[in-house]
Short mmCIF file of C-alpha atoms and ligand atoms in Angstrom, two decimals:
data_model
loop_
_atom_site.label_atom_id
_atom_site.label_comp_id
_atom_site.label_asym_id
_atom_site.label_seq_id
_atom_site.Cartn_x
_atom_site.Cartn_y
_atom_site.Cartn_z
CA MET A 1 113.60 170.02 86.15
CA MET A 2 114.93 166.72 84.67
CA TRP A 3 118.87 167.93 84.91
CA ARG A 4 118.63 169.32 88.06
CA ASN A 5 117.09 165.52 89.46
CA ARG A 6 120.14 163.58 87.35
CA ALA A 7 122.61 165.95 88.98
CA PHE A 8 121.21 165.07 92.52
CA MET A 9 121.56 161.18 91.43
CA VAL A 10 124.75 161.96 90.48
CA ILE A 11 125.84 163.59 93.94
CA LEU A 12 123.92 161.11 95.96
CA LEU A 13 125.75 158.09 93.93
CA LEU A 14 129.31 159.76 94.31
CA LEU A 15 128.27 160.42 98.34
CA VAL A 16 127.25 156.42 98.77
CA HIS A 17 130.43 155.53 96.90
CA LYS A 18 132.55 157.97 99.59
CA ILE A 19 131.00 156.30 102.63
CA HIS A 20 131.52 153.04 101.58
CA GLY A 21 133.92 153.30 99.54
CA GLY A 22 132.64 151.77 96.13
CA CYS A 23 131.69 148.85 98.33
CA PRO A 24 128.18 147.68 97.80
CA PRO A 25 126.20 146.13 100.94
CA SER A 26 127.14 142.31 100.99
CA SER A 27 123.94 140.02 101.93
CA CYS A 28 123.88 136.46 103.61
CA GLY A 29 120.47 134.76 104.58
CA LYS A 30 118.67 137.34 106.99
CA ILE A 31 121.63 139.53 107.10
CA THR A 32 121.42 142.13 104.60
CA ASN A 33 123.69 144.82 105.35
CA ILE A 34 127.30 143.58 105.94
CA ASN A 35 129.04 147.14 105.78
CA HIS A 36 132.62 148.53 106.98
CA PRO A 37 134.05 147.13 109.40
CA PHE A 38 132.19 144.00 108.77
CA ARG A 39 133.26 142.08 105.47
CA LEU A 40 131.76 138.67 103.79
CA LYS A 41 134.17 136.16 103.16
CA GLY A 42 134.86 136.84 99.01
CA ASP A 43 134.58 140.22 99.21
CA PRO A 44 136.77 142.79 97.14
CA GLU A 45 140.19 142.97 99.12
CA LYS A 46 139.38 146.36 100.01
CA CYS A 47 136.05 146.00 101.58
CA GLY A 48 135.90 145.70 105.43
CA GLU A 49 138.82 145.02 107.41
CA LYS A 50 139.83 141.56 107.96
CA ARG A 51 139.77 141.29 111.29
CA TYR A 52 135.74 141.87 110.82
CA GLU A 53 135.36 139.29 108.39
CA LEU A 54 131.69 136.76 108.48
CA GLY A 55 131.42 133.65 107.07
CA CYS A 56 128.16 132.34 105.19
CA GLU A 57 127.61 129.26 105.82
CA ASN A 58 124.24 127.29 104.56
CA ASN A 59 122.14 130.52 103.79
CA VAL A 60 123.85 131.97 107.54
CA THR A 61 126.11 134.79 108.78
CA VAL A 62 128.89 133.28 110.62
CA LEU A 63 131.04 135.47 113.30
CA TYR A 64 134.16 133.80 114.52
CA LEU A 65 134.65 134.94 118.26
CA TYR A 66 137.57 132.98 119.91
CA SER A 67 138.02 130.06 117.96
CA ALA A 68 134.13 129.38 118.06
CA LYS A 69 131.39 130.01 115.57
CA TYR A 70 128.33 132.00 116.08
CA HIS A 71 125.64 132.82 113.87
CA VAL A 72 124.69 136.06 113.68
CA GLN A 73 121.18 137.59 114.39
CA SER A 74 121.38 141.34 113.53
CA ILE A 75 124.00 144.09 113.30
CA ASN A 76 123.12 147.81 114.57
CA TYR A 77 125.71 149.93 113.04
CA LYS A 78 124.25 152.71 115.36
CA ASN A 79 125.21 151.98 118.51
CA TYR A 80 128.46 149.60 117.36
CA THR A 81 126.67 145.75 118.62
CA VAL A 82 126.47 142.71 116.76
CA ARG A 83 123.67 140.27 118.32
CA VAL A 84 125.22 136.73 117.92
CA VAL A 85 124.12 133.20 119.17
CA ASP A 86 125.77 129.78 119.38
CA PRO A 87 124.75 127.38 116.47
CA ALA A 88 123.44 124.38 119.54
CA LEU A 89 120.49 126.51 120.64
CA GLN A 90 116.99 125.68 119.10
CA HIS A 91 114.10 128.37 120.02
CA HIS A 92 111.97 125.86 121.79
CA ASN A 93 114.06 123.33 122.31
CA LEU A 94 114.66 123.50 126.27
CA SER A 95 117.30 120.63 126.17
CA SER A 96 119.55 122.46 123.63
CA LEU A 97 122.69 124.34 125.01
CA PRO A 98 125.14 126.11 123.63
CA LEU A 99 128.39 124.29 122.79
CA ARG A 100 130.87 127.00 124.47
CA PHE A 101 131.76 128.30 127.84
CA LEU A 102 131.81 131.70 127.30
CA SER A 103 131.86 134.61 129.51
CA ARG A 104 132.35 137.99 130.23
CA SER A 105 136.64 136.94 131.29
CA ASN A 106 136.75 135.10 128.02
CA PHE A 107 136.87 138.86 126.31
CA SER A 108 140.46 140.80 125.80
CA ASP A 109 138.68 143.73 127.33
CA THR A 110 138.81 142.30 130.43
CA TYR A 111 142.38 143.47 131.18
CA ALA A 112 144.15 145.95 130.62
CA TYR A 113 145.93 146.92 127.00
CA TYR A 114 143.13 144.62 124.88
CA THR A 115 143.13 144.24 121.00
CA ASP A 116 140.65 141.73 120.36
CA PRO A 117 138.19 142.97 117.72
CA TYR A 118 135.53 142.87 119.95
CA GLN A 119 134.02 143.80 123.70
CA ALA A 120 132.29 142.97 126.44
CA GLY A 121 132.10 146.01 127.69
CA LEU A 122 130.41 149.39 126.29
CA ARG A 123 133.15 151.91 126.78
CA ALA A 124 136.25 151.57 125.28
CA SER A 125 138.52 151.09 127.97
CA VAL A 126 138.67 148.29 130.03
CA ASN A 127 135.45 148.00 132.45
CA TRP A 128 133.14 145.49 134.48
CA GLU A 129 129.86 148.09 134.85
CA SER A 130 128.58 148.34 131.17
CA LEU A 131 128.26 145.32 129.68
CA SER A 132 126.42 143.95 126.97
CA PHE A 133 125.11 141.03 128.33
CA SER A 134 124.47 139.31 131.45
CA HIS A 135 125.19 135.24 131.88
CA ILE A 136 123.22 132.54 132.94
CA VAL A 137 124.96 129.58 134.61
CA LEU A 138 124.28 126.16 134.44
CA VAL A 139 125.04 123.96 137.66
CA ASN A 140 124.57 120.51 138.30
CA CYS A 141 124.31 118.72 141.87
CA ASN A 142 124.95 115.37 143.48
CA ASP A 143 121.81 116.13 146.02
CA SER A 144 118.85 118.19 145.55
CA VAL A 145 119.03 121.80 146.38
CA GLY A 146 115.33 122.25 145.92
CA GLU A 147 114.31 125.87 144.48
CA LYS A 148 116.93 127.73 146.82
CA GLY A 149 117.31 131.03 146.46
CA LYS A 150 118.86 131.75 142.30
CA TYR A 151 118.17 127.89 141.61
CA VAL A 152 115.83 126.95 139.25
CA GLU A 153 115.25 123.83 138.45
CA SER A 154 115.87 122.53 134.69
CA GLY A 155 116.15 118.85 135.57
CA GLU A 156 113.63 117.72 132.89
CA TRP A 157 114.92 119.24 130.60
CA VAL A 158 118.58 118.88 131.25
CA LYS A 159 121.07 115.50 132.14
CA TRP A 160 124.22 116.09 132.78
CA GLU A 161 125.86 112.71 132.76
CA GLY A 162 122.45 111.59 133.05
CA LYS A 163 122.74 111.60 136.77
CA GLY A 164 122.31 114.40 139.92
CA TYR A 165 120.07 117.36 139.68
CA SER A 166 120.42 120.21 136.80
CA TYR A 167 119.99 124.10 138.07
CA ALA A 168 119.80 127.12 136.20
CA ILE A 169 120.67 130.43 137.38
CA GLY A 170 120.11 133.93 136.00
CA GLY A 171 122.83 136.39 136.96
CA ASP A 172 126.56 135.90 138.36
CA LEU A 173 127.35 133.18 140.63
CA LYS A 174 128.84 134.21 143.53
CA ALA A 175 131.35 131.81 144.86
CA GLU A 176 128.90 132.08 148.48
CA ASP A 177 125.93 130.49 146.17
CA LEU A 178 127.30 127.51 144.62
CA GLU A 179 126.05 124.69 147.18
CA VAL A 180 127.97 121.95 148.77
CA GLY A 181 128.35 119.04 146.16
CA CYS A 182 127.40 121.42 142.32
CA GLU A 183 129.30 121.80 139.83
CA VAL A 184 128.95 124.86 137.24
CA LYS A 185 128.43 123.17 134.20
CA LEU A 186 128.16 125.84 131.56
CA VAL A 187 128.01 129.84 131.41
CA ALA A 188 126.58 131.47 128.77
CA PRO A 189 125.42 135.21 127.78
CA THR A 190 122.27 136.66 126.96
CA SER A 191 121.21 140.25 126.20
CA LEU A 192 117.62 140.21 126.80
CA SER A 193 117.19 141.71 129.79
CA THR A 194 114.05 141.44 130.59
CA PHE A 195 114.38 137.20 131.24
CA ASP A 196 112.70 135.90 134.71
CA ASN A 197 115.07 134.36 136.82
CA HIS A 198 112.69 132.24 138.39
CA SER A 199 111.94 130.21 135.29
CA TYR A 200 113.92 127.77 133.00
CA SER A 201 112.08 127.86 130.17
CA SER A 202 112.27 132.08 129.83
CA MET A 203 116.33 131.74 130.54
CA HIS A 204 116.56 129.55 127.62
CA THR A 205 114.71 131.82 125.56
CA ALA A 206 117.16 134.29 126.70
CA LEU A 207 120.16 132.47 125.42
CA ALA A 208 118.34 131.54 122.21
CA TYR A 209 117.85 134.70 121.95
CA GLY A 210 121.67 135.76 121.84
CA PHE A 211 123.93 138.05 123.42
CA GLU A 212 125.73 142.04 121.77
CA ILE A 213 129.38 142.08 121.41
CA SER A 214 130.79 145.54 121.09
CA TRP A 215 133.49 147.16 118.16
CA ILE A 216 132.97 150.30 120.30
CA LYS A 217 136.50 150.86 120.38
CA LEU A 218 137.16 151.49 116.40
CA PRO A 219 135.03 154.04 115.57
CA CYS A 220 136.57 155.35 119.39
CA GLN A 221 139.81 155.21 117.98
CA LYS A 222 139.09 157.15 114.57
CA HIS A 223 136.74 159.72 116.29
CA CYS A 224 138.25 160.94 119.74
CA SER A 225 141.26 162.86 118.58
CA LEU A 226 142.56 163.44 122.05
CA SER A 227 142.33 159.83 123.77
CA TYR A 228 139.53 157.20 123.37
CA ARG A 229 140.05 155.73 126.66
CA ASP A 230 136.32 157.02 128.32
CA CYS A 231 134.66 157.02 124.71
CA TYR A 232 131.27 155.24 125.05
CA PHE A 233 128.21 155.06 122.96
CA ASP A 234 125.55 157.41 124.63
CA SER A 235 122.00 155.58 124.26
CA SER A 236 120.08 158.99 125.61
CA ASN A 237 121.36 160.34 122.39
CA GLN A 238 122.33 157.76 119.95
CA LYS A 239 125.56 159.11 119.60
CA LEU A 240 129.29 158.19 120.19
CA ASN A 241 130.41 160.53 123.34
CA CYS A 242 134.16 160.75 123.47
CA GLY A 243 134.16 161.44 127.36
CA TYR A 244 135.77 164.84 127.41
C1 LIG B 301 118.25 132.40 102.59
O1 LIG B 301 117.99 132.98 103.38
C2 LIG B 301 117.00 134.37 102.95
C3 LIG B 301 116.30 134.87 104.24
O2 LIG B 301 116.06 133.96 105.31
C4 LIG B 301 115.54 133.75 102.05
O3 LIG B 301 114.85 134.58 101.59
C5 LIG B 301 116.30 132.78 100.87
O4 LIG B 301 115.25 131.98 100.16
C6 LIG B 301 117.33 131.80 101.74
N1 LIG B 301 118.13 130.85 100.43
C7 LIG B 301 118.48 129.40 100.52
C8 LIG B 301 118.62 128.94 99.05
O5 LIG B 301 117.81 129.16 101.21
C1 LIG B 302 122.33 147.93 119.90
O1 LIG B 302 120.88 148.60 119.32
C2 LIG B 302 119.92 147.46 119.04
C3 LIG B 302 118.49 147.46 117.91
O2 LIG B 302 118.45 149.13 117.94
C4 LIG B 302 119.33 147.06 120.27
O3 LIG B 302 118.15 145.96 120.65
C5 LIG B 302 119.66 146.90 121.26
O4 LIG B 302 119.71 146.51 122.54
C6 LIG B 302 120.86 147.77 121.20
N1 LIG B 302 122.29 147.69 122.59
C7 LIG B 302 122.56 148.46 122.66
C8 LIG B 302 124.33 147.84 123.59
O5 LIG B 302 122.64 149.42 123.12
C1 LIG B 303 116.67 118.89 121.17
O1 LIG B 303 118.04 119.25 122.12
C2 LIG B 303 118.55 118.06 122.41
C3 LIG B 303 120.20 118.66 122.64
O2 LIG B 303 120.43 118.92 121.70
C4 LIG B 303 118.59 117.15 121.21
O3 LIG B 303 119.24 115.71 121.24
C5 LIG B 303 116.52 116.89 120.30
O4 LIG B 303 117.19 116.09 119.15
C6 LIG B 303 115.91 118.05 119.79
N1 LIG B 303 114.96 118.10 120.06
C7 LIG B 303 114.20 118.32 118.51
C8 LIG B 303 113.09 117.91 118.96
O5 LIG B 303 114.97 118.89 117.88
C1 LIG B 304 136.28 131.02 127.07
O1 LIG B 304 137.10 130.56 128.16
C2 LIG B 304 136.76 129.52 128.72
C3 LIG B 304 137.67 129.08 130.49
O2 LIG B 304 138.82 129.38 129.47
C4 LIG B 304 136.77 127.97 127.62
O3 LIG B 304 137.10 126.66 128.50
C5 LIG B 304 135.78 128.35 127.05
O4 LIG B 304 136.75 127.13 125.42
C6 LIG B 304 136.31 130.15 126.38
N1 LIG B 304 135.61 129.54 125.33
C7 LIG B 304 135.44 130.35 124.06
C8 LIG B 304 133.97 130.16 122.88
O5 LIG B 304 136.42 130.56 123.71
C1 LIG B 305 115.90 138.00 139.57
O1 LIG B 305 115.63 139.53 138.74
C2 LIG B 305 114.86 140.60 139.83
C3 LIG B 305 114.25 141.75 138.26
O2 LIG B 305 114.82 141.65 137.62
C4 LIG B 305 116.19 141.24 140.38
O3 LIG B 305 116.03 142.09 141.20
C5 LIG B 305 116.71 139.95 141.13
O4 LIG B 305 117.37 140.15 141.68
C6 LIG B 305 116.62 138.52 140.21
N1 LIG B 305 117.13 137.56 141.24
C7 LIG B 305 117.94 136.48 141.25
C8 LIG B 305 118.20 135.58 142.05
O5 LIG B 305 119.59 136.91 140.11
C1 LIG B 306 129.87 114.29 143.26
O1 LIG B 306 129.58 112.79 143.74
C2 LIG B 306 130.66 112.21 143.12
C3 LIG B 306 130.24 110.74 143.83
O2 LIG B 306 130.09 110.39 145.37
C4 LIG B 306 131.99 112.67 143.18
O3 LIG B 306 133.20 112.42 142.38
C5 LIG B 306 132.18 113.77 143.13
O4 LIG B 306 133.46 114.72 143.73
C6 LIG B 306 130.75 114.68 143.95
N1 LIG B 306 131.05 116.42 143.49
C7 LIG B 306 130.85 117.79 143.89
C8 LIG B 306 130.65 118.58 143.31
O5 LIG B 306 130.90 117.16 145.38
#
């Protein structure tokens, strides 16, 4: 009986070794599952991929995106997404805002033949439909527009250069929605889909929840032999679907 258990253990260890190339998961703060394709700065050379290197600063896992830093909230290997948040956002402090302007159009998968490690889209090819986040837009207006249409007052908490009337808008701002005398100050993503777009505090909660970005192109290239262009993660069966 004993030898059978031991043999089983050995096989299990060999399997684990094969799967992770001998790299045990790395850990920093609350993120304890840093595995391929990710690597933590300082990990052995062969572990993970350089393009997916994360940092560990003051016990917080940090992801570098377009020369900005984001705090990692969770890594979901199942659906190939990582959730990050702007470091300036504080839960329950409605005056804390993201440091960086970031929207769908910052991501190179908005355009053909992208090569960036992270995508905003949930398919391997360029697409505008299935995105891993939506937007929250902060605007400042010279005159009060009231609670008109999508505009939600954030005035008590947000002051741009100390003057004007500040508003938040959940979802995308179309050109025709922009009122005269109003200026877009910030666009930031959120992956919390259940926020109340009539409440500034709810939109702030959504910002502080953070947003997901995807590395789906990598597994698609690896597992779809014919073509990976239509590859996506199928949430109904929790599997990668090559699209053919
Ligand atoms: C780092 O974060 C982890 C998880 O949040 C915590 O358990 C640990 O005490 C922290 N270590 C330090 C040095 O702050
Ligand atoms: C990915 O998985 C995480 C954790 O289960 C979940 O919260 C998130 O909504 C999923 N995202 C997508 C785009 O499926
Ligand atoms: C809330 O955030 C604002 C803007 O970043 C900051 O000035 C203020 O000190 C914060 N308040 C608290 C209680 O941390
Ligand atoms: C996203 O693009 C905008 C406009 O080009 C730019 O101002 C901003 O810095 C970019 N965000 C990041 C995080 O690089
Ligand atoms: C607010 O959210 C509801 C429900 O998700 C949606 O139907 C509506 O179009 C949104 N309103 C605006 C102004 O974005
Ligand atoms: C707001 O008013 C200032 C001062 O009159 C003006 O310079 C600025 O262009 C106005 N902003 C918009 C978006 O119209």
